[in-house]
mmCIF file of C-alpha atoms and ligand atoms in Angstrom:
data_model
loop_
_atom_site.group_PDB
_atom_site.id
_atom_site.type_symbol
_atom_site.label_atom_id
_atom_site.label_comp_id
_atom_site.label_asym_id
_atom_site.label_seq_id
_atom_site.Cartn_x
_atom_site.Cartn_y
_atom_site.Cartn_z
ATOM 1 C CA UNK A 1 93.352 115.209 121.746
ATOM 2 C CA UNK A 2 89.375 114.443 122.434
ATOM 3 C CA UNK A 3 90.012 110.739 121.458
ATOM 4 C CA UNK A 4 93.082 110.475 123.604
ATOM 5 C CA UNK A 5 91.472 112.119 126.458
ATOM 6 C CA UNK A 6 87.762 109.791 126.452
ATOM 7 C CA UNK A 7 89.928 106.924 126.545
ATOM 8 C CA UNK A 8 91.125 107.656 129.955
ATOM 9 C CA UNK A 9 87.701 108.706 130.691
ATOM 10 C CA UNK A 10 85.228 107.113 132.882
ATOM 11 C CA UNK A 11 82.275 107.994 131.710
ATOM 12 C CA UNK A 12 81.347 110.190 129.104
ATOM 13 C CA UNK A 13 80.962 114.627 129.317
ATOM 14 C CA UNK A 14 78.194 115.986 127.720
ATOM 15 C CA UNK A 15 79.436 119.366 129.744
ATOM 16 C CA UNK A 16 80.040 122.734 128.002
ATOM 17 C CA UNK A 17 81.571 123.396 131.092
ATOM 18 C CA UNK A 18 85.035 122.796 132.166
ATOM 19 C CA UNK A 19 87.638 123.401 134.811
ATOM 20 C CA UNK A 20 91.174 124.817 134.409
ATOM 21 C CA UNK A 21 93.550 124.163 137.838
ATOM 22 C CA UNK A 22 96.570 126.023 138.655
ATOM 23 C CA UNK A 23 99.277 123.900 139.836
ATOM 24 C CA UNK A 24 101.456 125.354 142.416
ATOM 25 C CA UNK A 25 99.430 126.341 145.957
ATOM 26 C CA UNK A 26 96.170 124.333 144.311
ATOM 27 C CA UNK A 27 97.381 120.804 143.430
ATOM 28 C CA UNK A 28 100.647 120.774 144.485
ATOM 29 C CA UNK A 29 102.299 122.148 147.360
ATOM 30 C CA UNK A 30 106.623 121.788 147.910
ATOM 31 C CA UNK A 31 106.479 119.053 145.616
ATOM 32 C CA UNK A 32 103.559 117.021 147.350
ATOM 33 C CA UNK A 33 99.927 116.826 146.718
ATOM 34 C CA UNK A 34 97.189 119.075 148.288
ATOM 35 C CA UNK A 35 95.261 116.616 150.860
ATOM 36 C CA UNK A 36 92.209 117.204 149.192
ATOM 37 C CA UNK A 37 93.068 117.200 145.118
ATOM 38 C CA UNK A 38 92.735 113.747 144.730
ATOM 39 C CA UNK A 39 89.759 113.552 145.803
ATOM 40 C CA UNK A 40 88.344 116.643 143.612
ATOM 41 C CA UNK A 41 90.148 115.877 140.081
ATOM 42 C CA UNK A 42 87.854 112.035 141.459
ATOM 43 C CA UNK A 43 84.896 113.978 140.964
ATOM 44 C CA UNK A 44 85.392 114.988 137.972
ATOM 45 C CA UNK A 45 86.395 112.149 136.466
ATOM 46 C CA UNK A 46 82.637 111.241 137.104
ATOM 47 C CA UNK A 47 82.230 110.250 140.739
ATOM 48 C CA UNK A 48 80.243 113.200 141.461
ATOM 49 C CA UNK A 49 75.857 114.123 142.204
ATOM 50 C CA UNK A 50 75.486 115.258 138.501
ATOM 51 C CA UNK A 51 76.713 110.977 137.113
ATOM 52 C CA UNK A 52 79.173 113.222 134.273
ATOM 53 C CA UNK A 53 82.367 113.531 133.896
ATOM 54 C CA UNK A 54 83.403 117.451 133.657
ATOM 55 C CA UNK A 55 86.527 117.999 131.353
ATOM 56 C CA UNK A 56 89.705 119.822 133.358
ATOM 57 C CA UNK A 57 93.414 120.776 132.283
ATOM 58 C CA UNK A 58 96.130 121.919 134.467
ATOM 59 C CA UNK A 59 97.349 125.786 133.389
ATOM 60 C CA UNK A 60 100.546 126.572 135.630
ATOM 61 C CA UNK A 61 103.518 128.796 135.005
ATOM 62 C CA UNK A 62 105.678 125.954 135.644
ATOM 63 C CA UNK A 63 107.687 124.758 133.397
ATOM 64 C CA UNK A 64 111.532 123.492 132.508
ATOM 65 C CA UNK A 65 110.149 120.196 131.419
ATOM 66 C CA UNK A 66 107.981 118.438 128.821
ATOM 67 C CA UNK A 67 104.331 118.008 128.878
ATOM 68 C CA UNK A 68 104.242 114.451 128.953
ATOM 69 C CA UNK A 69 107.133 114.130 131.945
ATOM 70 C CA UNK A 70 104.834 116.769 133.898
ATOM 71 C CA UNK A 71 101.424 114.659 133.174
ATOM 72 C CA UNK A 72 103.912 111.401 134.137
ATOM 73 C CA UNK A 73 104.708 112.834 137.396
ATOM 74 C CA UNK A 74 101.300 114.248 138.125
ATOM 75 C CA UNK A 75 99.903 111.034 137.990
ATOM 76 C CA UNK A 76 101.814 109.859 140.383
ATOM 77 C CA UNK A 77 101.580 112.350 142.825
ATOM 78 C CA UNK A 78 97.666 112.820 142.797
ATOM 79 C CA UNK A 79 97.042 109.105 142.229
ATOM 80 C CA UNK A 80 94.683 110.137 139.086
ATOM 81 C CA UNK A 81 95.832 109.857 135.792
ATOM 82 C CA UNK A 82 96.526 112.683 133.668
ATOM 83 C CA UNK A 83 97.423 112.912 130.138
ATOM 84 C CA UNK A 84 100.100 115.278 128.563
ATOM 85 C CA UNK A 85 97.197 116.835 126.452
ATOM 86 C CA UNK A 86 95.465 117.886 130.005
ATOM 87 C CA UNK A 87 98.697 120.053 130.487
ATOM 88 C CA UNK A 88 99.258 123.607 130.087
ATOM 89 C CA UNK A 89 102.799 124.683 131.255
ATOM 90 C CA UNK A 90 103.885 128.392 130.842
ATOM 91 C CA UNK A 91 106.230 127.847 127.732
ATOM 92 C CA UNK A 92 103.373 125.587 125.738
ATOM 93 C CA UNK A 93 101.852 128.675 123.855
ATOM 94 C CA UNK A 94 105.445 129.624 122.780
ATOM 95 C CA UNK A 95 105.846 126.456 119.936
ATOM 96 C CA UNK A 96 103.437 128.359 117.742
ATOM 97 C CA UNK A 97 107.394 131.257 117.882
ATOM 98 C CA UNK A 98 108.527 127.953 116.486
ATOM 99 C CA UNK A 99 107.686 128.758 112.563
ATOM 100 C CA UNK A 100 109.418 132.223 112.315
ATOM 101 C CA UNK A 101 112.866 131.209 113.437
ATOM 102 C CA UNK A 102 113.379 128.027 111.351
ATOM 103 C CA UNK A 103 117.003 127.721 111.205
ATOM 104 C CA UNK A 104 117.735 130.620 112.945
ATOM 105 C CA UNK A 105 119.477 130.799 116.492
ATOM 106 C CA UNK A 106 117.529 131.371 119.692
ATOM 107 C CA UNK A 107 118.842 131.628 123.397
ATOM 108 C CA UNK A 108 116.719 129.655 125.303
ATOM 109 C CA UNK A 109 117.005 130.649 129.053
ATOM 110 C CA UNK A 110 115.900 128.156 131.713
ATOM 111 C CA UNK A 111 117.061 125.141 133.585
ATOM 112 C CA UNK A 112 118.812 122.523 130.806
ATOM 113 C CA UNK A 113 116.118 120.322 129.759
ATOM 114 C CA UNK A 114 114.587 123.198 128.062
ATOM 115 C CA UNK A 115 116.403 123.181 124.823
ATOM 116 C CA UNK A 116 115.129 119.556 124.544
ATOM 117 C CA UNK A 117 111.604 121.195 125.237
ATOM 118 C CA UNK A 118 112.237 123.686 122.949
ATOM 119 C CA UNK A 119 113.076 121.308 120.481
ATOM 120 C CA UNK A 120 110.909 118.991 120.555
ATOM 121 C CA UNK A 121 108.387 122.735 119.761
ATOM 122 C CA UNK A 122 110.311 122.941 116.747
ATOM 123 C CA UNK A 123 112.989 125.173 116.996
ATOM 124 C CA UNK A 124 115.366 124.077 114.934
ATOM 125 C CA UNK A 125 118.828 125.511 116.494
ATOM 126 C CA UNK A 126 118.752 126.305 120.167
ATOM 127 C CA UNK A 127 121.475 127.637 122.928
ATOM 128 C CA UNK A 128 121.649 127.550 126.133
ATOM 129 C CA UNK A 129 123.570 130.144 128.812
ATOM 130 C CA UNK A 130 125.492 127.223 129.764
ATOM 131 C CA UNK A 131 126.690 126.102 126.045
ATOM 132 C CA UNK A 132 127.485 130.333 125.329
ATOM 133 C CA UNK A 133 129.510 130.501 128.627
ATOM 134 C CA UNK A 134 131.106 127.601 127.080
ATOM 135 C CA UNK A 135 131.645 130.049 124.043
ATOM 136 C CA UNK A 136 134.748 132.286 125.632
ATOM 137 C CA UNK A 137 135.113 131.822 129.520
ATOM 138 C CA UNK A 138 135.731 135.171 129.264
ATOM 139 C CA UNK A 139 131.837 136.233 128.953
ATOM 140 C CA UNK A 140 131.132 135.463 132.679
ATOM 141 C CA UNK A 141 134.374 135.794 134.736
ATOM 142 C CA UNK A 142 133.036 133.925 137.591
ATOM 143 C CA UNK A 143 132.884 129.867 138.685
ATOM 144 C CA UNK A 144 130.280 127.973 140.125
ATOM 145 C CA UNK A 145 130.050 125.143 142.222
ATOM 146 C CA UNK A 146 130.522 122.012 139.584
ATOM 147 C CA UNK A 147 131.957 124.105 136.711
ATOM 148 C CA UNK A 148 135.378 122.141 136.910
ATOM 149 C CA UNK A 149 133.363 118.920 136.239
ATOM 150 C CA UNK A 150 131.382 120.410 133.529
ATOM 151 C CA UNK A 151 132.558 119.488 130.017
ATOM 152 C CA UNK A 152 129.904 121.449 128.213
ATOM 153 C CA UNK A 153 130.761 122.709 124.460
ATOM 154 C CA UNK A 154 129.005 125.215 122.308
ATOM 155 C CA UNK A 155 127.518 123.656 119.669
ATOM 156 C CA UNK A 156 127.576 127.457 117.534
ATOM 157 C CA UNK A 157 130.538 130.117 116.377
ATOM 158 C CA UNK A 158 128.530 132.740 118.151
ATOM 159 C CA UNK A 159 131.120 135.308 116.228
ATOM 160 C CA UNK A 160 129.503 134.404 113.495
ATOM 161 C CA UNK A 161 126.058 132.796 113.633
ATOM 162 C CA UNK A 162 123.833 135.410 115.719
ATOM 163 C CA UNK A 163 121.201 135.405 118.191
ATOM 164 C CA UNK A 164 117.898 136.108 116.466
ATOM 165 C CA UNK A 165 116.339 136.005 119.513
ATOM 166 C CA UNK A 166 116.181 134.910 123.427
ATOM 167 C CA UNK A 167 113.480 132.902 124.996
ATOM 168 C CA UNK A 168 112.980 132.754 128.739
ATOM 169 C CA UNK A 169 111.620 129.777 128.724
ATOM 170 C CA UNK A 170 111.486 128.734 132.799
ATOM 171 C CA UNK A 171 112.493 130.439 135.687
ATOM 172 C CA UNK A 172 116.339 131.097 135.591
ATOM 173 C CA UNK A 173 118.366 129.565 138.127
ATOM 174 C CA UNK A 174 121.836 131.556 137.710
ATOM 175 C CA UNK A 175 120.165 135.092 137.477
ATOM 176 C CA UNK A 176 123.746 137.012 136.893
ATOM 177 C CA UNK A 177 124.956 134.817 134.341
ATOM 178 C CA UNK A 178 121.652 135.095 132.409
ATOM 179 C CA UNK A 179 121.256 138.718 132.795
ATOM 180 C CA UNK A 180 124.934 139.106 131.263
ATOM 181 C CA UNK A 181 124.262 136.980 128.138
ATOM 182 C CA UNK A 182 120.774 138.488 127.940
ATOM 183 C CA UNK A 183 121.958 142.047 127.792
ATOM 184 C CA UNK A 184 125.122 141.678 125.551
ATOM 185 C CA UNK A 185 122.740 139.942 123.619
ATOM 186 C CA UNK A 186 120.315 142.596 123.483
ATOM 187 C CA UNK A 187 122.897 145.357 122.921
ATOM 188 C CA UNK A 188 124.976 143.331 120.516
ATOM 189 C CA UNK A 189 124.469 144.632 116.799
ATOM 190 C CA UNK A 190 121.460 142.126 115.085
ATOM 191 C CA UNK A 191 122.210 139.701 117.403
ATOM 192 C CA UNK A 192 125.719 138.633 117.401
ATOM 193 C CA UNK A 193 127.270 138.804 120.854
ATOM 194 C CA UNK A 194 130.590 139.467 119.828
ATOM 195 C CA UNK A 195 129.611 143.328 118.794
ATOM 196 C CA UNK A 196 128.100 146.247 119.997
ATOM 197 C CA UNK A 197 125.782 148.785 119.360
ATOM 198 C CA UNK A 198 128.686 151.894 118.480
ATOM 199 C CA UNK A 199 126.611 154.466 121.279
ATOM 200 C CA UNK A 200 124.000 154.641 123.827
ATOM 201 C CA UNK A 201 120.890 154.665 123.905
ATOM 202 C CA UNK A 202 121.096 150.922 123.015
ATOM 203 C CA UNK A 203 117.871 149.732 121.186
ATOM 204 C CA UNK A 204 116.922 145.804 121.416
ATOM 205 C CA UNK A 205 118.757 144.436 119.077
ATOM 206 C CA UNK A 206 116.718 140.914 118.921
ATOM 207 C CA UNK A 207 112.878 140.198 120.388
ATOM 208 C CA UNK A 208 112.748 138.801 123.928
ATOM 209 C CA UNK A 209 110.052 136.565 125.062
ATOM 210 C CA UNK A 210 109.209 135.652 128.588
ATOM 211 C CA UNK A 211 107.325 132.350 129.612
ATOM 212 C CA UNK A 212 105.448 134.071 133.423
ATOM 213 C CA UNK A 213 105.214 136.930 134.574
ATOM 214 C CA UNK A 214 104.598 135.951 137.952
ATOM 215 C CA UNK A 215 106.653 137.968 140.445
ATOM 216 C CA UNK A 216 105.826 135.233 143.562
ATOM 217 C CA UNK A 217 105.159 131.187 143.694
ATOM 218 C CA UNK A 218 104.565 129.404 146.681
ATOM 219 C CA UNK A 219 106.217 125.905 147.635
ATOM 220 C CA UNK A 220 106.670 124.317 151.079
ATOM 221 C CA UNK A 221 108.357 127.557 152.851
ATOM 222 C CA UNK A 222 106.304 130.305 154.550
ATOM 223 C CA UNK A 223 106.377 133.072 152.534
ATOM 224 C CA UNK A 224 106.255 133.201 148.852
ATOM 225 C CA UNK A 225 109.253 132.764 146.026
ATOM 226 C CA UNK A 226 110.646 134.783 143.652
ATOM 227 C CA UNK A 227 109.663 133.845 140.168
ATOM 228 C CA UNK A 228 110.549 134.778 136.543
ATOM 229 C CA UNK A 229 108.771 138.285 136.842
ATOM 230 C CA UNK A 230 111.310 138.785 140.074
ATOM 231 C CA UNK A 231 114.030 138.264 137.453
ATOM 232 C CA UNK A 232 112.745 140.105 135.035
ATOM 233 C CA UNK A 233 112.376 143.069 137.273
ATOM 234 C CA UNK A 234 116.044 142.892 137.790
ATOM 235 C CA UNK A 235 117.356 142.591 134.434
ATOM 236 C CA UNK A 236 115.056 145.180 133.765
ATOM 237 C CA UNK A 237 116.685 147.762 136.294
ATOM 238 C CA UNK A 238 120.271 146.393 134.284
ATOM 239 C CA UNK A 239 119.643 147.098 130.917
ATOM 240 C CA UNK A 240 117.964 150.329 131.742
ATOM 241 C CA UNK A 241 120.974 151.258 133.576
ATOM 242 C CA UNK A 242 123.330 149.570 130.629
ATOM 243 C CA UNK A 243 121.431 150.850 127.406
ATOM 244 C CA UNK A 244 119.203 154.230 128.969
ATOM 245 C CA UNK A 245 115.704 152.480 127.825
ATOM 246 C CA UNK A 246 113.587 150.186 129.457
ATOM 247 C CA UNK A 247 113.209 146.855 127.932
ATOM 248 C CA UNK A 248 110.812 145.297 126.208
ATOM 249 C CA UNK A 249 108.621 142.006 125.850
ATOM 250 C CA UNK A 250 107.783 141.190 122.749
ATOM 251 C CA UNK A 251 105.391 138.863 124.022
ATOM 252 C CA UNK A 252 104.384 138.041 127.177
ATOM 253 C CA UNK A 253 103.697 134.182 127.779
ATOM 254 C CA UNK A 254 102.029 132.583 131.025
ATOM 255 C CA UNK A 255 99.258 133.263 132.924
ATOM 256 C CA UNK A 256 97.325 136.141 133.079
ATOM 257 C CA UNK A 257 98.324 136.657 129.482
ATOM 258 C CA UNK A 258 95.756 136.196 126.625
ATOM 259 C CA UNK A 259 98.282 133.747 124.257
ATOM 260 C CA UNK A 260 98.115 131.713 127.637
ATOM 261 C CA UNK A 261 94.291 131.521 127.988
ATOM 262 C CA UNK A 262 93.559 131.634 124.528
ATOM 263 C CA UNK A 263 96.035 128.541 124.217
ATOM 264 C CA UNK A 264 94.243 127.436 127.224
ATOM 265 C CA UNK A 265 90.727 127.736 125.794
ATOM 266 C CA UNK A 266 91.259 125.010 122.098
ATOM 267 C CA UNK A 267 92.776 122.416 124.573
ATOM 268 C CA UNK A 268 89.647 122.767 127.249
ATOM 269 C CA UNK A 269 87.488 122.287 123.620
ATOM 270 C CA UNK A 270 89.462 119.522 122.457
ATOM 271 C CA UNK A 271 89.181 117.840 125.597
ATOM 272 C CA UNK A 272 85.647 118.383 125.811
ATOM 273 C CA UNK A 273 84.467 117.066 122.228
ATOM 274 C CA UNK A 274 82.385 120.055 122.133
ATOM 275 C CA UNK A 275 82.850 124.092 122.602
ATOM 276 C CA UNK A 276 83.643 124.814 125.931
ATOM 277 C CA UNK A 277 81.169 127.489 126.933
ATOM 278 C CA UNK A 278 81.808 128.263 130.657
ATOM 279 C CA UNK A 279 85.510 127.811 132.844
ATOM 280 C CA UNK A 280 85.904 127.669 136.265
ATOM 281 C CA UNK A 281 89.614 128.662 136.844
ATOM 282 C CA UNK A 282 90.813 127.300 140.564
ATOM 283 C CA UNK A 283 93.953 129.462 141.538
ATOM 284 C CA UNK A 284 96.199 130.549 144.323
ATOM 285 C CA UNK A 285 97.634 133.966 142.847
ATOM 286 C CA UNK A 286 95.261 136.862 142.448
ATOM 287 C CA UNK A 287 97.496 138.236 140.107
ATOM 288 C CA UNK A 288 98.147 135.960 137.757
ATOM 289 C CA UNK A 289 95.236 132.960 137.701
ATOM 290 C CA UNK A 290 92.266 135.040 139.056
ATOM 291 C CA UNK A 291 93.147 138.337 137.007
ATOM 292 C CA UNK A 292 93.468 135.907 133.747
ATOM 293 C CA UNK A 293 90.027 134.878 134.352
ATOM 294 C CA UNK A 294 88.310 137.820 135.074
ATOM 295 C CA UNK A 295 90.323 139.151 131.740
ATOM 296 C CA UNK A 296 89.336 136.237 129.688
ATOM 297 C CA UNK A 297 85.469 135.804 131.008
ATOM 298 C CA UNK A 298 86.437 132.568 133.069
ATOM 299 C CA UNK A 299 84.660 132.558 136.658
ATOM 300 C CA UNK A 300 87.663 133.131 139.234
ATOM 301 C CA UNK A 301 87.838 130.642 142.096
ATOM 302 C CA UNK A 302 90.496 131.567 144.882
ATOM 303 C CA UNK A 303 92.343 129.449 147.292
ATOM 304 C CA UNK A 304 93.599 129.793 150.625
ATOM 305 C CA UNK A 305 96.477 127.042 150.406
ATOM 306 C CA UNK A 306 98.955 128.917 148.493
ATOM 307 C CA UNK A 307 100.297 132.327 147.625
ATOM 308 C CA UNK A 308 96.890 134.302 148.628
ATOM 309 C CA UNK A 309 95.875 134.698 152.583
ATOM 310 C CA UNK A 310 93.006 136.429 154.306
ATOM 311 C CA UNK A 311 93.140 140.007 153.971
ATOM 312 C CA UNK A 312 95.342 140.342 151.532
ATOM 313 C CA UNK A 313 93.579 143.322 149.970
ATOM 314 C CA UNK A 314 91.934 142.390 146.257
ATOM 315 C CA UNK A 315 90.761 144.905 143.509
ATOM 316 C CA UNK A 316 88.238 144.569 140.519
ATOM 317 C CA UNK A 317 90.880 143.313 138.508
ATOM 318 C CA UNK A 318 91.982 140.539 140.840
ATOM 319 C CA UNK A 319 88.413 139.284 142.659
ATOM 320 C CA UNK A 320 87.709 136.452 142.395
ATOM 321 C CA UNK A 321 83.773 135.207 142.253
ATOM 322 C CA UNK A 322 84.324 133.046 145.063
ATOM 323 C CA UNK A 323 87.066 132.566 147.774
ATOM 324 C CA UNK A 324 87.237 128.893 149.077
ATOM 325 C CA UNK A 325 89.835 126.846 151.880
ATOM 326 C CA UNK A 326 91.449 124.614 148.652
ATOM 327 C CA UNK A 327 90.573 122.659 145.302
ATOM 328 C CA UNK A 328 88.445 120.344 147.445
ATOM 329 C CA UNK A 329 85.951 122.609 148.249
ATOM 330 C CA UNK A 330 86.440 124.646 145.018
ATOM 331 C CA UNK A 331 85.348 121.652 142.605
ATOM 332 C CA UNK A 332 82.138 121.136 145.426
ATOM 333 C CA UNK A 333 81.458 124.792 144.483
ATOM 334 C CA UNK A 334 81.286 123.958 140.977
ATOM 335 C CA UNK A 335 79.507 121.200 141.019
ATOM 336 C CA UNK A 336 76.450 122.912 142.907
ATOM 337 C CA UNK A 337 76.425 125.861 140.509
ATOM 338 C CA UNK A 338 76.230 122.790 137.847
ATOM 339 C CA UNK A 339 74.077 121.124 139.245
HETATM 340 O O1 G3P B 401 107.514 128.599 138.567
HETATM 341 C C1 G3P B 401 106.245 128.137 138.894
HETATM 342 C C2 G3P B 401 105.369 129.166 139.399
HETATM 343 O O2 G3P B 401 105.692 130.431 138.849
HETATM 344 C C3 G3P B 401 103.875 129.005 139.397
HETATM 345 O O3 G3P B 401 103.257 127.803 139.135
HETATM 346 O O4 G3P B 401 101.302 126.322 139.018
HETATM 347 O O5 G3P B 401 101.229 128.308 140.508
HETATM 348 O O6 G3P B 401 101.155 128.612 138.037
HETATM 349 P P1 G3P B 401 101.646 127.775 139.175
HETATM 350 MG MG1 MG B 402 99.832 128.822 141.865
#
């Protein structure tokens, strides 16, 4: 990774200190870039008082797509190039889940491309909601818009081969048809969805792992989007109702979450060449990017172009060091306390 990164390098870092950007509300806002980040990430590629380059990655909770497609289109929409290894996406951490279910079944939830995601992670047999629909029509009872043009198969018996876990792996887009698999799923005996536990309470009967935990994003409207910890919530409030327990992560993925930053942490050092000693983390959401940082020891930098707005009340958990207008004045900020 530190090879592949000085190559695209302008000049060289001799910085233990390094920058981590959200995406959403700091980089990228509805799709298009913030007016000011190309000028910032500039800066750091050297153009800046100090005559060094200072190492960055991008940590979102986005996700549903590879690495390298999300550096490729990056690039092109900040005008600065970015490699894949500057990118953190919110399922990244989970290919080290890869290991312990070799050649067993997962249910990875999420827009399609993710099961190529997942396996290009190495997970070696992966569903989707759309391939177990597929399974027996039957499961979900109700059509959507394109489903008579939609020759999808599933690639598994799921009477026979069962679910040894589900993987939320990006924010799902048909939340009643995933919260049905996901529950039968979880109440199924060890996993296979054609069963069920003989009485209630229901316990879990397979781990479920969840990518962000963010309950809000912001894009191009007004007020802030639900994200996977909106979904969450409500398949929470189902399978309490369903089973009589409330469900469980196994492991929480994404931002604030340690596996995140300490994910976050070996690529900021392998970008670097050297041990990262200080990070600057520029974010939008006080609940997810700034509380990470404060969690982690990473000096919080808040945003006004995204999810956070004046007076929106902070705590200690959430406060930030400093609370700037946008990334452009944000990587100024760090440059003067580096200087
Ligand atoms: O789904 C994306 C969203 O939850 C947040 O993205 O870049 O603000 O962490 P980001
Ligand atoms: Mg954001």
């Amino acid at each position: 990774a530190l090879r592949r990164y000085s190559s695209i390098s302008t000049c060289p870092t001799t910085s233990t200190a390094a920058l981590a950007f959200d995406m959403d509300g700091v980089l990228i806002r509805g799709g298009r870039a913030i007016p000011s980040a190309h000028r910032a990430l500039q800066k750091l590629k050297g153009d800046n008082p100090l005559n060094r380059e200072i190492p960055f990655i991008i940590l979102t909770n986005s996700g549903g797509e590879s690495e390298a497609s999300k550096a490729h289109k990056l690039t092109q929409k900040l005008g600065i190039e970015i490699h894949p290894s500057q990118i953190v996406l919110s399922h990244s951490p989970m290919r080290h889940l890869a290991p312990q279910y070799k050649n067993k079944l997962v249910h990875v939830v999420g827009p399609d491309e993710c099961k190529n995601v997942a396996q290009s992670y190495g997970f070696s047999d992966v569903v989707t909601s759309k391939e177990m629909k597929a399974f027996d029509k039957s499961m979900w009872p109700y059509r959507s818009v394109g489903d008579e043009v939609d020759d999808t198969q599933c690639p598994y018996d799921l009477s026979q081969t069962p679910i040894s876990a589900t993987l939320i792996f990006h924010d799902p887009i048909d939340w009643g048809l995933d919260i049905q698999l996901i529950t039968d799923t979880l109440a199924s005996q060890s996993g296979l969805i054609t069963t069920r536990q003989p009485s209630r309470p229901y316990s879990q009967s397979t781990p479920l792992y969840s990518s962000n935990a963010d309950f809000q994003w912001s894009n191009e409207w007004p007020w802030p989007r639900y994200g996977q910890g909106a979904f969450v919530t409500a398949l929470n409030a189902v399978w309490k109702r369903l089973s009589g327990n409330p469900l469980v992560i196994e492991k929480q993925f994404g931002k604030p979450s340690s596996p995140t930053y300490e994910f976050a942490e070996k690529m900021l050092s392998a970008a670097a060449g050297v041990e990262v000693k200080k990070v600057y983390m520029v974010g939008d959401n006080p609940d997810s990017d700034i509380a990470g940082a404060n969690l982690h020891g990473w000096v919080g930098i808040l945003v006004k172009s995204g999810v956070y707005r004046d007076g929106m009340p902070l705590t200690k958990k959430n406060k930030p060091q400093v609370i700037v207008q946008d990334v452009g004045e944000a990587v100024d900020w760090v440059l003067r306390q580096e200087g």
